[in-house]
Amino acid sequence: ELWSDRFRSGIGRFSQRTDLAALVVLLVFAAFANAAGMVGPVVTWRDRCSALLGQSSHLLATSLFYVAALLVVPAVCLLVAAKLSRHRDDDVKSAASEWIVRNAYALVPLGFAMWLAHYCFHFWTSWQTILPVTQRFVGDLGRPFLGAPQWSCACCLPVGDGLLIGELLVLDVGLLASLFAAWQIAQQATPRSDRVFRAFAPWGTLLVALFALGVWIVFQPMEMRGTLPGGAG
């Protein structure tokens, strides 16, 4: 489905749906921006930026980070990849904008993998949150037979090596699936076999760069924002 440009009922052709491609790009880069915004080095950078800007609140620095990560960086990356893949190549059968739209869908597996790896971390370290939440829910219904909510269960269980290995495996599979989709798109758009790799290489490089960013993120300490420390009530 990602590399097929057939006509779809109610949707049309993917290559003609700039809105869908924009949504895909936003969600993919949001996967990395959302996870990066929670790791120690980025939080430290945010604090320094706030200090340099003379802001007591982190609102401005955080807003600038997400504007760059969700709008500026994706636009630059896609434009550069499209220019490089089409440079002096008249065999690519689509316009530059259509070429960007077509290749945007190749990002889907890697973006999904990043979301999955990130939220698997939260699930496996904080799944016990269901206990105090259930206690509070039942208490709010006027049936406090489960006792007072034990918010010390909300966070955070130890992280074993198996979780990190699982996150990396998920990212590996996402990268391979995205590379395969990008290769299929390049083959369809470039009839000459000797030009396929040149059309594919910039997009493959972008995917590998995002994969490397994802690997870096999962190796960083996670700042557990929005959670309660043990013993909090």
Short mmCIF file of C-alpha atoms in Angstrom, two decimals, residues 4-230:
data_model
loop_
_atom_site.label_atom_id
_atom_site.label_comp_id
_atom_site.label_asym_id
_atom_site.label_seq_id
_atom_site.Cartn_x
_atom_site.Cartn_y
_atom_site.Cartn_z
CA SER A 4 1.39 1.45 -4.80
CA ASP A 5 0.06 4.57 -6.54
CA ARG A 6 -3.15 2.98 -7.76
CA PHE A 7 -6.44 4.83 -7.60
CA ARG A 8 -8.26 4.26 -4.30
CA SER A 9 -11.97 4.86 -3.81
CA GLY A 10 -12.55 7.93 -1.66
CA ILE A 11 -8.83 8.76 -1.55
CA GLY A 12 -7.57 8.81 -5.11
CA ARG A 13 -3.86 8.43 -5.79
CA PHE A 14 -1.36 8.90 -2.98
CA SER A 15 0.84 10.98 -5.28
CA GLN A 16 -2.01 13.52 -5.58
CA ARG A 17 -2.81 13.73 -1.87
CA THR A 18 -0.47 16.38 -0.51
CA ASP A 19 -2.60 16.64 2.63
CA LEU A 20 -2.14 12.96 3.50
CA ALA A 21 1.58 13.16 2.83
CA ALA A 22 1.87 16.23 5.06
CA LEU A 23 0.04 14.40 7.84
CA VAL A 24 2.37 11.41 7.45
CA VAL A 25 5.46 13.62 7.65
CA LEU A 26 4.09 15.44 10.69
CA LEU A 27 3.34 12.20 12.56
CA VAL A 28 6.70 10.63 11.65
CA PHE A 29 8.80 13.58 12.75
CA ALA A 30 6.56 14.01 15.81
CA ALA A 31 7.54 10.49 16.86
CA PHE A 32 11.17 11.54 17.11
CA ALA A 33 10.48 15.05 18.45
CA ASN A 34 8.13 13.75 21.14
CA ALA A 35 10.62 11.15 22.35
CA ALA A 36 13.61 13.49 22.10
CA GLY A 37 11.78 16.13 24.14
CA MET A 38 11.75 13.74 27.10
CA VAL A 39 15.41 12.70 27.26
CA GLY A 40 17.98 14.24 29.56
CA PRO A 41 20.28 16.00 27.05
CA VAL A 42 17.40 17.75 25.29
CA VAL A 43 15.81 18.80 28.57
CA THR A 44 19.18 20.23 29.66
CA TRP A 45 19.47 22.08 26.34
CA ARG A 46 15.96 23.47 26.82
CA ASP A 47 16.85 24.75 30.28
CA ARG A 48 19.97 26.47 28.92
CA CYS A 49 18.04 28.07 26.07
CA SER A 50 15.44 29.39 28.50
CA ALA A 51 18.22 30.90 30.60
CA LEU A 52 19.86 32.49 27.56
CA LEU A 53 16.51 33.93 26.48
CA GLY A 54 15.95 35.30 29.97
CA GLN A 55 12.77 33.27 30.38
CA SER A 56 11.71 31.79 33.70
CA SER A 57 9.24 29.59 31.83
CA HIS A 58 10.24 26.88 29.35
CA LEU A 59 7.33 27.73 27.04
CA LEU A 60 9.33 29.74 24.49
CA ALA A 61 12.27 27.31 24.26
CA THR A 62 9.94 24.31 24.02
CA SER A 63 7.85 26.01 21.35
CA LEU A 64 10.93 26.85 19.29
CA PHE A 65 12.13 23.26 19.59
CA TYR A 66 8.86 21.82 18.27
CA VAL A 67 8.50 24.39 15.51
CA ALA A 68 11.96 23.44 14.29
CA ALA A 69 11.45 19.70 14.75
CA LEU A 70 7.97 19.51 13.20
CA LEU A 71 8.12 22.17 10.48
CA VAL A 72 11.58 23.49 9.62
CA VAL A 73 13.63 20.28 9.77
CA PRO A 74 11.10 18.12 7.83
CA ALA A 75 10.76 20.77 5.12
CA VAL A 76 14.53 21.09 4.69
CA CYS A 77 15.13 17.32 4.74
CA LEU A 78 12.43 16.55 2.18
CA LEU A 79 13.45 19.36 -0.15
CA VAL A 80 17.12 18.35 -0.07
CA ALA A 81 16.28 14.68 -0.61
CA ALA A 82 14.01 15.52 -3.54
CA LYS A 83 16.61 17.80 -5.14
CA LEU A 84 19.38 15.23 -4.80
CA SER A 85 17.31 12.33 -6.07
CA ARG A 86 16.21 14.31 -9.14
CA HIS A 87 19.50 16.11 -9.86
CA ARG A 88 20.15 15.89 -13.60
CA ASP A 89 17.81 12.93 -13.83
CA ASP A 90 15.15 13.40 -16.45
CA ASP A 91 14.07 9.77 -16.05
CA VAL A 92 12.17 10.49 -12.84
CA LYS A 93 8.66 10.68 -14.18
CA SER A 94 7.10 12.99 -11.59
CA ALA A 95 7.36 16.64 -10.65
CA ALA A 96 9.42 17.61 -7.61
CA SER A 97 6.39 18.18 -5.36
CA GLU A 98 4.83 14.89 -6.43
CA TRP A 99 8.17 13.14 -5.86
CA ILE A 100 8.23 14.43 -2.28
CA VAL A 101 4.64 13.32 -1.72
CA ARG A 102 5.31 9.83 -3.10
CA ASN A 103 8.40 9.26 -0.97
CA ALA A 104 6.80 10.64 2.19
CA TYR A 105 4.87 7.39 2.59
CA ALA A 106 8.12 5.43 2.84
CA LEU A 107 8.65 7.11 6.23
CA VAL A 108 5.61 5.39 7.76
CA PRO A 109 7.20 2.13 9.04
CA LEU A 110 10.12 3.91 10.71
CA GLY A 111 7.83 6.52 12.27
CA PHE A 112 5.53 3.81 13.60
CA ALA A 113 8.55 1.96 14.99
CA MET A 114 9.69 5.07 16.88
CA TRP A 115 6.25 5.61 18.41
CA LEU A 116 6.10 1.92 19.38
CA ALA A 117 9.59 1.86 20.92
CA HIS A 118 8.90 5.03 22.89
CA TYR A 119 5.57 3.97 24.31
CA CYS A 120 6.76 0.44 25.04
CA PHE A 121 9.26 2.08 27.38
CA HIS A 122 6.50 3.97 29.20
CA PHE A 123 4.27 0.90 29.34
CA TRP A 124 6.89 -1.45 30.77
CA THR A 125 8.17 1.06 33.33
CA SER A 126 4.78 2.40 34.46
CA TRP A 127 2.16 -0.28 33.82
CA GLN A 128 1.40 -0.41 37.56
CA THR A 129 -0.24 3.02 37.18
CA ILE A 130 -3.46 1.11 36.54
CA LEU A 131 -3.59 0.19 40.23
CA PRO A 132 -3.91 3.68 41.81
CA VAL A 133 -6.04 4.86 38.87
CA THR A 134 -8.49 2.03 39.49
CA GLN A 135 -8.48 2.77 43.21
CA ARG A 136 -9.28 6.42 42.58
CA PHE A 137 -11.97 5.58 39.98
CA VAL A 138 -13.76 3.21 42.35
CA GLY A 139 -13.41 5.70 45.20
CA ASP A 140 -14.94 8.48 43.09
CA LEU A 141 -17.95 6.22 42.52
CA GLY A 142 -18.46 6.11 46.28
CA ARG A 143 -17.11 2.58 46.70
CA PRO A 144 -13.71 3.04 48.38
CA PHE A 145 -13.33 -0.68 49.20
CA LEU A 146 -9.99 -0.79 47.33
CA GLY A 147 -8.48 1.76 49.69
CA ALA A 148 -6.70 5.04 49.02
CA PRO A 149 -4.79 5.32 45.72
CA GLN A 150 -1.19 4.16 46.08
CA TRP A 151 0.46 6.69 43.80
CA SER A 152 3.89 5.29 44.59
CA CYS A 153 3.02 2.57 42.04
CA ALA A 154 2.76 5.14 39.23
CA CYS A 155 6.48 5.23 38.47
CA CYS A 156 9.00 3.82 37.78
CA LEU A 157 9.98 0.18 37.42
CA PRO A 158 13.60 -0.76 36.70
CA VAL A 159 14.54 -0.93 33.02
CA GLY A 160 16.18 -4.22 32.05
CA ASP A 161 18.46 -4.88 29.10
CA GLY A 162 15.65 -6.76 27.39
CA LEU A 163 13.61 -3.59 26.95
CA LEU A 164 16.47 -1.77 25.23
CA ILE A 165 17.08 -4.73 22.94
CA GLY A 166 13.38 -4.81 22.09
CA GLU A 167 13.33 -1.09 21.29
CA LEU A 168 16.35 -1.45 19.00
CA LEU A 169 14.79 -4.47 17.29
CA VAL A 170 11.59 -2.52 16.62
CA LEU A 171 13.63 0.33 15.11
CA ASP A 172 15.60 -2.15 12.99
CA VAL A 173 12.43 -3.63 11.52
CA GLY A 174 10.99 -0.17 10.90
CA LEU A 175 14.14 0.94 9.09
CA LEU A 176 14.23 -2.14 6.84
CA ALA A 177 10.55 -1.76 5.97
CA SER A 178 10.98 1.93 5.16
CA LEU A 179 14.08 1.27 3.04
CA PHE A 180 12.20 -1.41 1.11
CA ALA A 181 9.25 0.94 0.51
CA ALA A 182 11.59 3.73 -0.66
CA TRP A 183 13.33 1.30 -3.04
CA GLN A 184 10.02 0.18 -4.52
CA ILE A 185 8.97 3.80 -5.06
CA ALA A 186 12.28 4.58 -6.77
CA GLN A 187 11.89 1.56 -9.06
CA GLN A 188 8.41 2.64 -10.11
CA ALA A 189 9.44 6.24 -10.76
CA THR A 190 12.67 5.46 -12.61
CA PRO A 191 12.38 3.10 -15.59
CA ARG A 192 16.15 2.83 -16.09
CA SER A 193 17.64 0.31 -13.67
CA ASP A 194 20.98 2.15 -13.54
CA ARG A 195 19.24 5.27 -12.17
CA VAL A 196 17.19 3.57 -9.43
CA PHE A 197 19.89 3.74 -6.79
CA ARG A 198 20.54 7.42 -7.45
CA ALA A 199 16.84 8.17 -6.99
CA PHE A 200 16.71 6.02 -3.87
CA ALA A 201 19.97 7.05 -2.15
CA PRO A 202 18.90 10.47 -0.72
CA TRP A 203 15.74 9.01 0.77
CA GLY A 204 17.64 6.01 2.11
CA THR A 205 20.14 8.39 3.70
CA LEU A 206 17.32 10.35 5.34
CA LEU A 207 15.83 7.13 6.72
CA VAL A 208 19.17 5.97 8.10
CA ALA A 209 19.70 9.39 9.71
CA LEU A 210 16.29 9.19 11.41
CA PHE A 211 17.06 5.64 12.51
CA ALA A 212 20.37 6.80 14.04
CA LEU A 213 18.51 9.57 15.85
CA GLY A 214 16.05 7.01 17.21
CA VAL A 215 18.88 4.78 18.43
CA TRP A 216 20.49 7.77 20.16
CA ILE A 217 17.19 8.63 21.84
CA VAL A 218 16.57 5.18 23.30
CA PHE A 219 20.07 5.16 24.81
CA GLN A 220 19.45 8.44 26.67
CA PRO A 221 18.05 8.76 30.21
CA MET A 222 14.33 9.45 30.09
CA GLU A 223 12.95 12.39 32.03
CA MET A 224 9.67 11.01 33.39
CA ARG A 225 7.61 14.17 33.00
CA GLY A 226 4.08 14.18 34.32
CA THR A 227 4.70 11.32 36.76
CA LEU A 228 4.64 11.32 40.53
CA PRO A 229 7.68 10.28 42.55
CA GLY A 230 7.38 7.34 44.89
#
